[in-house]
Coordinates of C-alpha atoms and ligand atoms in Angstrom, one line a residue:
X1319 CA 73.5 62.8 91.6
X1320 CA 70.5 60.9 90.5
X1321 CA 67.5 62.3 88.1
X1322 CA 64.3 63.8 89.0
X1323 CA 61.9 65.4 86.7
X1324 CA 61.9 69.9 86.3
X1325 CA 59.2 72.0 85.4
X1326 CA 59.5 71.3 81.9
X1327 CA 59.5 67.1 82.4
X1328 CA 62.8 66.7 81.2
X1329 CA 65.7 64.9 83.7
X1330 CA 68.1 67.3 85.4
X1331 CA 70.0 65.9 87.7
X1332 CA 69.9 66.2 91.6
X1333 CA 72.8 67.3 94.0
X1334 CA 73.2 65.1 96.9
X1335 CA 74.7 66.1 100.2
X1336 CA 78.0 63.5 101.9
X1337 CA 76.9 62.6 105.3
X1338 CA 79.1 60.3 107.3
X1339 CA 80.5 59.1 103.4
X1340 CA 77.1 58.1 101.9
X1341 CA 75.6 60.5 99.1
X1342 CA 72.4 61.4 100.3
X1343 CA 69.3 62.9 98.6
X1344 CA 68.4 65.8 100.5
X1345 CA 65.0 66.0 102.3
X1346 CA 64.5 69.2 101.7
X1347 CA 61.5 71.2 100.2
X1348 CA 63.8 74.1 98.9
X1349 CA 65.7 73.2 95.7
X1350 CA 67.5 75.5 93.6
X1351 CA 68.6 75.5 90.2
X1352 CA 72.1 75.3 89.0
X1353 CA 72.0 77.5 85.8
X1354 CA 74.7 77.8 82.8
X1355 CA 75.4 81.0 82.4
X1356 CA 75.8 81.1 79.0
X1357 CA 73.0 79.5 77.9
X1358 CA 70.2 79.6 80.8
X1359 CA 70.1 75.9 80.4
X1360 CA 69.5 74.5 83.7
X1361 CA 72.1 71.8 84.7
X1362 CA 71.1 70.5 88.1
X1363 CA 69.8 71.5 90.8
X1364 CA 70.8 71.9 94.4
X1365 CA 69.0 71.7 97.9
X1366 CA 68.9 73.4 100.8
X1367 CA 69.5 71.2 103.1
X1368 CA 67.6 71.2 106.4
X1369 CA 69.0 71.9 109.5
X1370 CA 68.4 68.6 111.0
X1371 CA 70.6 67.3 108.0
X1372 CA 73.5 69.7 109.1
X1373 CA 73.5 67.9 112.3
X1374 CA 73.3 64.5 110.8
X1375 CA 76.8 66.0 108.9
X1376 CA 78.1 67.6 111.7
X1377 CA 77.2 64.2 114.1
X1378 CA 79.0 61.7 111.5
X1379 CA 82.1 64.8 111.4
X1380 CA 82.5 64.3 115.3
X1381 CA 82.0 60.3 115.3
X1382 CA 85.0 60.0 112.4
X1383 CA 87.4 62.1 114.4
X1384 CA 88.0 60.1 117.0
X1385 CA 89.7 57.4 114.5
X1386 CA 90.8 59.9 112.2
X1387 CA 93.0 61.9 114.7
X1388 CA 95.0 58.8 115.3
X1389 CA 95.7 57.7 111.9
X1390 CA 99.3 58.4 111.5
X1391 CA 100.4 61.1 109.6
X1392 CA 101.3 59.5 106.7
X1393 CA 98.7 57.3 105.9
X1394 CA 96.9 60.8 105.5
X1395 CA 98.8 62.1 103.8
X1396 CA 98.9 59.2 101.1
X1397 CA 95.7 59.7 101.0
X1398 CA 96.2 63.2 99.6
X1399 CA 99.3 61.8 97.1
X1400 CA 96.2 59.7 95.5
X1401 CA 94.2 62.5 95.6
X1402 CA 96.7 64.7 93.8
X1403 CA 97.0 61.7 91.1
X1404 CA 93.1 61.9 90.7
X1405 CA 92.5 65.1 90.1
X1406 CA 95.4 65.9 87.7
X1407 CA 93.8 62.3 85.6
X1408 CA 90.1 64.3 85.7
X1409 CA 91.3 68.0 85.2
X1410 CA 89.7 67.8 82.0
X1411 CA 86.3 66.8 82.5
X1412 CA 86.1 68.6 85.9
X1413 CA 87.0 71.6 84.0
X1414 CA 84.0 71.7 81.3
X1415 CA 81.8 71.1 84.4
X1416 CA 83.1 73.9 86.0
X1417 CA 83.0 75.9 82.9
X1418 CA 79.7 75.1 82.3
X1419 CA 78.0 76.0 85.8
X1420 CA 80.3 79.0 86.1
X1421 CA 81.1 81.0 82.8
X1422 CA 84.6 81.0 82.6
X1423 CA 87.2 79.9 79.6
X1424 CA 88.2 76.3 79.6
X1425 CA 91.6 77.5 80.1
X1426 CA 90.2 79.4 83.3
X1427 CA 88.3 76.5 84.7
X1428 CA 92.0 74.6 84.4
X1429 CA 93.8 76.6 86.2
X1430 CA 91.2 77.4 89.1
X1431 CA 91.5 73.2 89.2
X1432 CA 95.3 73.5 89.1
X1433 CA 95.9 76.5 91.7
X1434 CA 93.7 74.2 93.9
X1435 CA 95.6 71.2 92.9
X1436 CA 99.2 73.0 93.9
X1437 CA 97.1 73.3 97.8
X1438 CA 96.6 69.7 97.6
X1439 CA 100.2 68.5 96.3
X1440 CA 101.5 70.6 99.5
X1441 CA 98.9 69.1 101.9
X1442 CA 101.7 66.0 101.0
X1443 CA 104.1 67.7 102.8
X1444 CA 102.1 67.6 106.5
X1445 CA 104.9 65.6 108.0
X1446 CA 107.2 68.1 108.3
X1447 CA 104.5 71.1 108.2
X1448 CA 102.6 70.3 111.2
X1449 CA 105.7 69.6 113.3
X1450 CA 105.9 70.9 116.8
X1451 CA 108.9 72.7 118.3
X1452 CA 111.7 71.4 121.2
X1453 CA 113.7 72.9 123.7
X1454 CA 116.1 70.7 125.6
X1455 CA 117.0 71.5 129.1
X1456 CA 115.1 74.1 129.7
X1457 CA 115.7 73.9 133.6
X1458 CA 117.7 71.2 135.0
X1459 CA 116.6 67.9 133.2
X1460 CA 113.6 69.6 131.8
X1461 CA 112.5 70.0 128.1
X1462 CA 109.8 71.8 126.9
X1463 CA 107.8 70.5 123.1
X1464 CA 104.8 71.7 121.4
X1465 CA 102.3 69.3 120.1
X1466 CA 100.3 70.4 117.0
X1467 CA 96.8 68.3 117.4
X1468 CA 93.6 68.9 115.2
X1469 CA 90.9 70.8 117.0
X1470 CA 88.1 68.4 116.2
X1471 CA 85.2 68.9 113.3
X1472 CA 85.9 71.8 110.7
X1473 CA 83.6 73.7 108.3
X1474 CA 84.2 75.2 105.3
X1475 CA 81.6 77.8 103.2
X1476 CA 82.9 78.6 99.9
X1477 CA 82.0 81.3 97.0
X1478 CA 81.3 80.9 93.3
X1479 CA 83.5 82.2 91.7
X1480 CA 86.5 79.6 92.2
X1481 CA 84.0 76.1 93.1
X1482 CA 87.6 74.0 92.7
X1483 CA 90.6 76.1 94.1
X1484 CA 88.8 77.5 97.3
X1485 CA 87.2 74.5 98.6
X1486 CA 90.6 72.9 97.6
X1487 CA 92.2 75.8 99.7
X1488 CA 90.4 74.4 102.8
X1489 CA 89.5 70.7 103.3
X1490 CA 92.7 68.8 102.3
X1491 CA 94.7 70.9 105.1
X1492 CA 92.1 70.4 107.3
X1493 CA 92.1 66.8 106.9
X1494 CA 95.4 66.5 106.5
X1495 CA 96.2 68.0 109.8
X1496 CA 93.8 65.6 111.5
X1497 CA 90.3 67.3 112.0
X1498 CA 87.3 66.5 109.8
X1499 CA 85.3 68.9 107.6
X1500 CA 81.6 69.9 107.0
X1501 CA 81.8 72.2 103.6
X1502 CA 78.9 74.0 102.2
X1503 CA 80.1 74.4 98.5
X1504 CA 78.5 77.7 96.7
X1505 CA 75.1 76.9 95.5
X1506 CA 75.4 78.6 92.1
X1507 CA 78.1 76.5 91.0
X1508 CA 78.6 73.2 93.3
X1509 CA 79.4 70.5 90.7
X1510 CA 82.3 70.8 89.8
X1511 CA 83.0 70.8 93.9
X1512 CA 81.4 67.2 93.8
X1513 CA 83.5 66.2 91.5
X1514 CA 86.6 67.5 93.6
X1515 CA 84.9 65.8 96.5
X1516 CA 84.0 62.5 94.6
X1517 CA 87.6 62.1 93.9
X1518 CA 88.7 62.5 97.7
X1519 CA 86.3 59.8 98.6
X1520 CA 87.8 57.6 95.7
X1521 CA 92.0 58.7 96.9
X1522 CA 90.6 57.2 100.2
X1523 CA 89.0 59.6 102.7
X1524 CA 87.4 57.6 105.1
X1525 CA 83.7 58.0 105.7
X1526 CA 82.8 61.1 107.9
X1527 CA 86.0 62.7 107.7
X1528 CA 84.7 65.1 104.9
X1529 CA 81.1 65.5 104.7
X1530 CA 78.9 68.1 102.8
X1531 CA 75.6 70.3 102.6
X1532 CA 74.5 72.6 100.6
X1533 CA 72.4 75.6 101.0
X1534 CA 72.5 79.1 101.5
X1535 CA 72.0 81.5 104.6
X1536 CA 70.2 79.2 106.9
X1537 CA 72.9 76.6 106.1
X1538 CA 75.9 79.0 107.3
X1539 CA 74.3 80.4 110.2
X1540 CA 73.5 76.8 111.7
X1541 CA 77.0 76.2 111.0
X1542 CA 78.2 78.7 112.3
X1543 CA 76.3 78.6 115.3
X1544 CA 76.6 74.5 115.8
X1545 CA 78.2 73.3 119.3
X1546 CA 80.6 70.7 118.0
X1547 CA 81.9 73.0 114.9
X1548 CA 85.7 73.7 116.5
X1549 CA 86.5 76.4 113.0
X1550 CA 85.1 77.8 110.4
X1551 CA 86.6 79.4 107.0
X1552 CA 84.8 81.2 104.8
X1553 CA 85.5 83.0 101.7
X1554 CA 83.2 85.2 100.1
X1555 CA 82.0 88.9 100.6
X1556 CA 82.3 91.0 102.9
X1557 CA 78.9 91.8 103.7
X1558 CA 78.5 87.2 104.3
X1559 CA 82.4 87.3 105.6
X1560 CA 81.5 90.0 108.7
X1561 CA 78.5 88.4 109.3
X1562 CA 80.1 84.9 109.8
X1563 CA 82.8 86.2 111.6
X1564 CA 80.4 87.7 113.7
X1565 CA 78.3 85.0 114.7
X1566 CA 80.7 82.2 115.0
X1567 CA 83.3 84.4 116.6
X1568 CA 80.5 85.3 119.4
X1569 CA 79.9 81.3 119.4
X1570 CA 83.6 80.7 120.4
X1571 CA 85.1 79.4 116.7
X1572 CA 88.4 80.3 115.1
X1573 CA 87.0 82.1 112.1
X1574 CA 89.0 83.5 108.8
X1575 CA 87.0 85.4 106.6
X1576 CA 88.6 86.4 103.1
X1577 CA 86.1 88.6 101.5
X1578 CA 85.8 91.3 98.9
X1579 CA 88.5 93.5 96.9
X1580 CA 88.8 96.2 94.9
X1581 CA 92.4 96.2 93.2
X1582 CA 94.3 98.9 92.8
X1583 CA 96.9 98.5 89.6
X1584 CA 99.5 101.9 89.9
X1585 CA 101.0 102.5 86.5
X1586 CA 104.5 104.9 87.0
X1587 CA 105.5 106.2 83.9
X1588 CA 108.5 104.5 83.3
X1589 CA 106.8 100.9 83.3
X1590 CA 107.5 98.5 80.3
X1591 CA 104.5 100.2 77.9
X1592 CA 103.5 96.6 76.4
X1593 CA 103.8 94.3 79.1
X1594 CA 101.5 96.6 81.9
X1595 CA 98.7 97.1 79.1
X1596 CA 98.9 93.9 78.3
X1597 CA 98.8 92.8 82.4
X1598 CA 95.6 95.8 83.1
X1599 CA 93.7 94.3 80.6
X1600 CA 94.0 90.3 81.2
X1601 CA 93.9 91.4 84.7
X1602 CA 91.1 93.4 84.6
X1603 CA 88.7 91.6 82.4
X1604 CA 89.9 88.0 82.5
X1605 CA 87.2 85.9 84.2
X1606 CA 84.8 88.2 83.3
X1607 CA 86.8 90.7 86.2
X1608 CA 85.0 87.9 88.5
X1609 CA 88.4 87.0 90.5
X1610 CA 89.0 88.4 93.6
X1611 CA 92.2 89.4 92.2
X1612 CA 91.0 91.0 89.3
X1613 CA 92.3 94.8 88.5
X1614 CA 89.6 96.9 89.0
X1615 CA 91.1 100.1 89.2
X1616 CA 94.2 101.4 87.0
X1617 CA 95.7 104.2 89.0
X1618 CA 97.7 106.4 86.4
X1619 CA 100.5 107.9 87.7
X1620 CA 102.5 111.5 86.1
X1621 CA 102.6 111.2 82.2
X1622 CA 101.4 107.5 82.4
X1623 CA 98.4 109.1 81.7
X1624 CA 98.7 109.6 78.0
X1625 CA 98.7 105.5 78.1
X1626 CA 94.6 105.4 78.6
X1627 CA 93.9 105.2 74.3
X1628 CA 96.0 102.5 74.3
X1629 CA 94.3 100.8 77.1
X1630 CA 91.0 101.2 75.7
X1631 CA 92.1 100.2 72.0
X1632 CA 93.4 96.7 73.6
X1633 CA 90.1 96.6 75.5
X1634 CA 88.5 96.7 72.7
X1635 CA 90.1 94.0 71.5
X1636 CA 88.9 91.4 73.7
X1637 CA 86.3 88.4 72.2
X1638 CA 83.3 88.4 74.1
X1639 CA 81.6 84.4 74.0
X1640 CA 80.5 81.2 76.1
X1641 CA 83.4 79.8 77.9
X1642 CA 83.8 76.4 76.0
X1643 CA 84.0 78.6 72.6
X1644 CA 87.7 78.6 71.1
X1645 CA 88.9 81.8 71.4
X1646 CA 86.7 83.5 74.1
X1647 CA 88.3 86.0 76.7
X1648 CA 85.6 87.1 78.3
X1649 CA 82.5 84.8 79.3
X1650 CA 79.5 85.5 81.0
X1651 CA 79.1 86.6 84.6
X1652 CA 77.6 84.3 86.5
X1653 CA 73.7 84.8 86.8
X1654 CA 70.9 87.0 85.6
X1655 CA 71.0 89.2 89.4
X1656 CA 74.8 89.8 89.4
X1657 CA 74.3 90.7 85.7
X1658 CA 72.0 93.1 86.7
X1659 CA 73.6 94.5 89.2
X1660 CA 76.7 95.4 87.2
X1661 CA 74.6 97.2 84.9
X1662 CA 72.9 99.6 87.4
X1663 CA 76.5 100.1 88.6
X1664 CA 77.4 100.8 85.2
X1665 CA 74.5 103.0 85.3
X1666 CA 75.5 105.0 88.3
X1667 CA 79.2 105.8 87.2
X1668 CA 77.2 107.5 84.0
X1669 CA 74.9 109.2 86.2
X1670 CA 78.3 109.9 89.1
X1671 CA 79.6 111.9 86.2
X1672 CA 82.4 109.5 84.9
X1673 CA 83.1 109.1 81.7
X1674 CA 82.5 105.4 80.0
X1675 CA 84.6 105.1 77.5
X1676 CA 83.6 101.5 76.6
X1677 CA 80.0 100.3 77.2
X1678 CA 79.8 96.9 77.1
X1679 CA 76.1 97.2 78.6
X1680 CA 74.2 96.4 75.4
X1681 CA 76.6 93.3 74.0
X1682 CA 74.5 90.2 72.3
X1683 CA 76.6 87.4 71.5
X1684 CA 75.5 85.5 68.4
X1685 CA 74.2 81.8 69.5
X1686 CA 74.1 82.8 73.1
X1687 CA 71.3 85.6 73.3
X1688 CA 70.3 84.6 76.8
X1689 CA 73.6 84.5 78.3
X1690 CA 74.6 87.1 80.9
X1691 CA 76.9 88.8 78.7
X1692 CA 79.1 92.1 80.3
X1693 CA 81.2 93.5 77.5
X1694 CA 84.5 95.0 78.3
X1695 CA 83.8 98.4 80.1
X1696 CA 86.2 100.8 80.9
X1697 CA 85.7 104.4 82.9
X1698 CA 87.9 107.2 83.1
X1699 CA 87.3 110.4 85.0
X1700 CA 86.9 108.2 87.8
X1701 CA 86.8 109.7 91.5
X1702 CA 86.7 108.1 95.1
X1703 CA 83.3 109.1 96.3
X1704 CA 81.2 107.5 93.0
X1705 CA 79.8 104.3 93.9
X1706 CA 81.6 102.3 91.0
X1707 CA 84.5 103.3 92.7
X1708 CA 83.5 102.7 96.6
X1709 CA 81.5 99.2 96.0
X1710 CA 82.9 96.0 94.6
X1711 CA 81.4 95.1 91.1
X1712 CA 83.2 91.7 90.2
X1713 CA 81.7 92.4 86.8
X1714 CA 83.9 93.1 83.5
X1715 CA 84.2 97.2 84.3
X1716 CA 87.7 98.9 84.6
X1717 CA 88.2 102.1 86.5
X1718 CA 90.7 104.7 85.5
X1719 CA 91.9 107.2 88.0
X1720 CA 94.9 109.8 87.9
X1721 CA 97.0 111.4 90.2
X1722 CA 100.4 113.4 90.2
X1723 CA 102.4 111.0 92.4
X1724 CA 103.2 107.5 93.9
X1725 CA 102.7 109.1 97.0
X1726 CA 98.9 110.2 96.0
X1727 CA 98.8 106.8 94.3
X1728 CA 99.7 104.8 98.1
X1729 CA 97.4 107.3 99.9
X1730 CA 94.7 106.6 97.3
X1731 CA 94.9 102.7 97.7
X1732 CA 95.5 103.2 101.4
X1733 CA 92.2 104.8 101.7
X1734 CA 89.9 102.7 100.1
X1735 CA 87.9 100.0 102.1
X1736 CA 89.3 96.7 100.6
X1737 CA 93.4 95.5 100.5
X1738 CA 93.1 92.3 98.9
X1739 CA 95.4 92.8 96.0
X1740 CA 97.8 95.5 94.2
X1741 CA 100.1 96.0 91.5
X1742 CA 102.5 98.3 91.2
X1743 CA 104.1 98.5 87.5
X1744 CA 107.6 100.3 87.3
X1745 CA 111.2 99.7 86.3
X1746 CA 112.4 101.5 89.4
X1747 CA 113.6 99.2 92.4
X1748 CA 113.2 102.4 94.6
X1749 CA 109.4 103.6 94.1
X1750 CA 108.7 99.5 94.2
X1751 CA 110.8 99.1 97.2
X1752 CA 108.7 102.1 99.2
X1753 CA 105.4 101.0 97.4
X1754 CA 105.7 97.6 99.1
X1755 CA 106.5 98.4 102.4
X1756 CA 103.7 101.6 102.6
X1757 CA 100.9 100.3 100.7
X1758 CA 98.3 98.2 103.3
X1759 CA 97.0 95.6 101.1
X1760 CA 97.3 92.0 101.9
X1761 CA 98.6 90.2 98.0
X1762 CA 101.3 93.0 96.3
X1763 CA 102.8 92.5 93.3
X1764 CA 105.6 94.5 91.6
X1765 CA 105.2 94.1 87.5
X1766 CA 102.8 90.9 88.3
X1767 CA 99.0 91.8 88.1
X1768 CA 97.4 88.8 90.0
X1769 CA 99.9 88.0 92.6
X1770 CA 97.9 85.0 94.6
X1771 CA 100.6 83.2 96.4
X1772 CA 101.8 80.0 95.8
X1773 CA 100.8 77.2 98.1
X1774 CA 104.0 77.5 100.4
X1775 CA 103.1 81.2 101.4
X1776 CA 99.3 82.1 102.5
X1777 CA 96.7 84.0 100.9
X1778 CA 95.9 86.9 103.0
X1779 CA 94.4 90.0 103.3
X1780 CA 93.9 93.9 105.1
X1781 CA 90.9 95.7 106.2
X1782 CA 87.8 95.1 104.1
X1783 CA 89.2 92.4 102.4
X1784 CA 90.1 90.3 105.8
X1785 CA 88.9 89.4 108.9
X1786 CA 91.1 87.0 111.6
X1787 CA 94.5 86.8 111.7
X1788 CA 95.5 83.5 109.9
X1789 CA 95.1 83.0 106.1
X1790 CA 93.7 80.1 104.0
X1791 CA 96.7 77.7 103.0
X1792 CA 100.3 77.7 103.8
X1793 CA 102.0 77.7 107.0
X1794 CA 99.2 79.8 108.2
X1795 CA 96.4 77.5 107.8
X1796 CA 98.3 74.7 109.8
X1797 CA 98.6 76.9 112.6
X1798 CA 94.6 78.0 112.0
X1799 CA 94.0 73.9 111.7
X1800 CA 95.9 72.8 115.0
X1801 CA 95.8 73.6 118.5
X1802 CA 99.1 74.3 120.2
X1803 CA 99.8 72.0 123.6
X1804 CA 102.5 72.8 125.3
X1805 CA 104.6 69.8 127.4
X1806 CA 107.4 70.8 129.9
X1807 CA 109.0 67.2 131.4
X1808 CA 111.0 66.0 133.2
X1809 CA 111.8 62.4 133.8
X1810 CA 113.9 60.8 136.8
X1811 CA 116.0 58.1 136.9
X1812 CA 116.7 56.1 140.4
X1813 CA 119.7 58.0 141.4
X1814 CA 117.9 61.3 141.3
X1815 CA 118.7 63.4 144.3
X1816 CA 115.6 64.4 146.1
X1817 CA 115.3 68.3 146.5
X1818 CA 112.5 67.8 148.9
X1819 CA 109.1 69.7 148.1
X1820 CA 109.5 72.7 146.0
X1821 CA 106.4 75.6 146.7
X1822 CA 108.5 77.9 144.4
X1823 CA 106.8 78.1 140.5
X1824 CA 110.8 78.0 139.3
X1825 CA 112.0 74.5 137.8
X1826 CA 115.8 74.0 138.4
Ligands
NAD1251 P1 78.8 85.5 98.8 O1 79.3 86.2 100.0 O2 77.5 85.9 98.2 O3 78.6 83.9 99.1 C1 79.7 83.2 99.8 C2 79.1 82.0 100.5 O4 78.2 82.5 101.6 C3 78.2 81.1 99.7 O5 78.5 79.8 100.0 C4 76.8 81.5 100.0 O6 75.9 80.4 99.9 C5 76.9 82.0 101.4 N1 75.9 83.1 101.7 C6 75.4 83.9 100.8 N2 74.6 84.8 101.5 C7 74.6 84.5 102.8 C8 74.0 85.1 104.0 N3 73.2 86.1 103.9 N4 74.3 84.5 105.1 C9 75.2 83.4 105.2 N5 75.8 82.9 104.2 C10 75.5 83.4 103.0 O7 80.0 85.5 97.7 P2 80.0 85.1 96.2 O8 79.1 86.1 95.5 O9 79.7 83.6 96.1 O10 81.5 85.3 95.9 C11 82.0 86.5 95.4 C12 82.7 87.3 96.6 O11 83.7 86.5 97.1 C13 83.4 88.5 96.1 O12 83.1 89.5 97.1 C14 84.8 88.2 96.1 O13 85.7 89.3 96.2 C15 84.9 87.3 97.2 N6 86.1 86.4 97.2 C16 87.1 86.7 98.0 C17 88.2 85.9 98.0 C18 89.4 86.2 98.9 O14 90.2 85.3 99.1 N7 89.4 87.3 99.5 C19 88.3 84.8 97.1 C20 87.2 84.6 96.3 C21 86.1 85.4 96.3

């Protein structure tokens, strides 16, 4: 970043792009500002870049993979065993970055740098990951082997919620797996992504092999739409995700698209009392309910019901503050519009009929009067056709539905739009046991409420909440990174009997 002057002539720093591994300052006219949440201060700001500047990445992307596909295996992957060193020696300083431009806790901002970091320490293990398979004597003297080769240059478009684990979720297996990567980091929150990427440069990524822009729809579509661009992953919405599916599926790309949730917890009445209230409401209101994870709905199930005082009494509880404060729980959402936009939800479930037992609408937090501030709210009286219920509202908000049975509960999850993630909190190895295997969500977890899977499993989704087959990280994503060839041989020695010419498609 270098300075440049703001409305109010004082320095705020400006976001370059990484184009063939110099940091360049964007040409652009169109410059946004990168605001702290908390405060309104404005920390940077971003451009959009232009598309001539997405060619100039996608161009040095395409020239550094012809040297990059042949560097062995391990010399990447050394590459991310520095990278792994790097980041866990700036963890700190990356995280009151990320803090900063995003809202959440300090603790928060660590572990969204630490689930990314697992990605990375298992991108060290491409050796064996991206190993093809053999079958010897197929026919005769014949054996058949799989190659897995990169597919060329890569692209990446991330959301704002996690600016270090979901970029981490995509380059370093991309890279790792021999392609090279365009990423267009979110452009609410992108430096603490420049720090990530600054780091990779230093751990030794060679020049063109990860490149970025920055920018918004115009960005992703001419990504999305560019000749030379082999894959794309996105994570996001659903509204962005169909949309880029869409376009760079009719374009010819692989595509994954993770995008919106709504999360169902399902509360049977014999689950450990403390430990599920204690889950629903870190899960529901940690982050500021900004995780795609996040519970936003608490299904009670039977006589579990009688447990919504004491959900609402630890809600209650929680300490509403700026991020870097000791103590917070819950910071601010991320700007003025989404703010906005979970009130008028709020709004709606009032005017829908339910009943909001917590209204945290009005909150002003001492010392941070401008921040976008959502306190706790929580909604019983809940049903499926209000709009709090049928739209995502990755805002601080908690809905409370009932039912009779786990078998309303699964038809109730089953039906909604999105199956990102579910919990399911019981001390019965039965109802779990038919709860896992009926319920059509992508992430369940049984007495855990935010079950993202570890780096050695992949994040994945159903319906809404999904589109393409393979998930981010994982075995999955070396499969989404590679191209399968397939080699049948056979190799003669001089006292090979000639069979003569063969017009049969049969190898003996
Ligand atoms: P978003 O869809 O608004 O933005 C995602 C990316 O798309 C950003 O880089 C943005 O610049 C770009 N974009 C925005 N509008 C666009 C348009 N019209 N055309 C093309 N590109 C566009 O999402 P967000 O608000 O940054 O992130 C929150 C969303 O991400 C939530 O819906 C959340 O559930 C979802 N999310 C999903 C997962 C998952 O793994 N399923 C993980 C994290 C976040």
């Amino acid at each position: 970043m270098n300075a440049s002057q703001n409305n109010n002539n004082t320095a705020v720093a400006r976001v370059k792009l990484l184009i063939g591994g110099e940091a360049i300052e964007s040409q652009s006219h169109e410059w946004h500002d990168i605001i702290n949440p908390a405060t309104q201060q404005v920390l940077a700001q971003v451009p959009f870049a232009t598309v001539r500047e997405v060619d100039a990445a996608v161009s040095a992307a395409q020239q550094a993979f012809a040297a990059w596909r042949e560097t062995p295996i391990g010399a990447r992957m050394r590459i991310m065993l520095r990278f792994q060193a790097l980041i866990r020696e700036h963890s700190k300083r990356i995280a009151a970055v990320l803090s900063a431009e995003q809202g959440k806790t300090l603790a928060d901002a660590e572990g969204d740098i630490f689930r990314g970091l697992e990605v990375v320490e298992h991108a060290c293990s491409i050796g064996t990951l991206q190993m093809g398979e053999f079958a010897e004597n197929v026919a005769s003297g014949v054996d058949t082997y799989t190659l897995r080769q990169p597919l060329g240059v890569c692209a990446g478009i991330t959301p704002f919620n996690f600016p270090a684990m979901i970029p981490l979720w995509m380059f370093p297996m991309a890279i790792t797996c021999g392609n090279t990567f365009v990423l267009k980091p979110s452009e609410q929150d992108p430096l603490s992504t420049m720090l990530l990427v600054e780091l990779a440069v230093e751990a030794g990524v060679p020049a063109g092999v990860l490149n970025v822009v920055h920018g918004g729809k115009e960005v992703v579509d001419a990504l999305c739409t560019h000749k030379d661009i082999k894959a794309i992953s996105f994570v996001g919405s659903t509204a962005v995700g169909t949309h880029v599916y869409n376009l760079a599926g009719q374009h010819g790309k692989r595509v994954q698209a993770m995008m919106g949730a709504k999360n169902h917890a399902v509360v049977l009445p014999d689950a450990h009392r403390e430990q599920t209230l204690n889950a629903l409401v870190g899960a529901g209101f940690g982050a500021a309910g900004q995780r795609c994870m996040a519970t936003s709905v608490v299904v009670l199930v039977g006589a579990a019901r009688q447990w919504l005082p004491d959900l609402k009494a630890l809600a209650q509880q929680l300490k509403v503050n700026a991020g870097h404060e000791p103590g917070t729980d819950i910071g601010p959402v991320i700007s003025r519009k989404a703010r906005q936009r979970i009130v008028e939800l709020i709004d709606s479930g009032v005017e829908d009929g339910a009943t909001l037992e917590l209204d945290g609408r009005d909150i002003s937090v001492p010392g941070y009067e401008q921040g976008n501030f959502i306190g706790p709210t929580l909604f019983s009286g809940v049903t499926t056709d209000m709009r709090i219920y049928t739209q995502e509202i990755f805002g601080p908000v908690l809905l409370v539905l009932e039912v009779d049975t786990l078998d309303q509960a699964i038809a109730l999850v089953n039906a909604n739009p999105f199956g990102n993630g579910v919990g399911l909190f019981t001390q019965s190895g039965a109802a779990a046991r038919k709860f896992q295997s009926e319920i059509d969500v992508g992430q369940v977890g049984i007495n855990i409420p935010i079950p993202v899977p570890v780096p050695f499993f992949s994040f994945t989704g159903s319906r809404g909440s999904k589109l393409g087959d393979l998930g981010p990280y994982g075995k999955q994503v070396v499969q989404f990174y590679t191209q399968t060839k397939t080699v049948t041989s056979r190799w003669f020695d001089d006292e090979s009997v000639n069979h003569g010419v063969n017009t049969t498609i049969n190898l003996r």
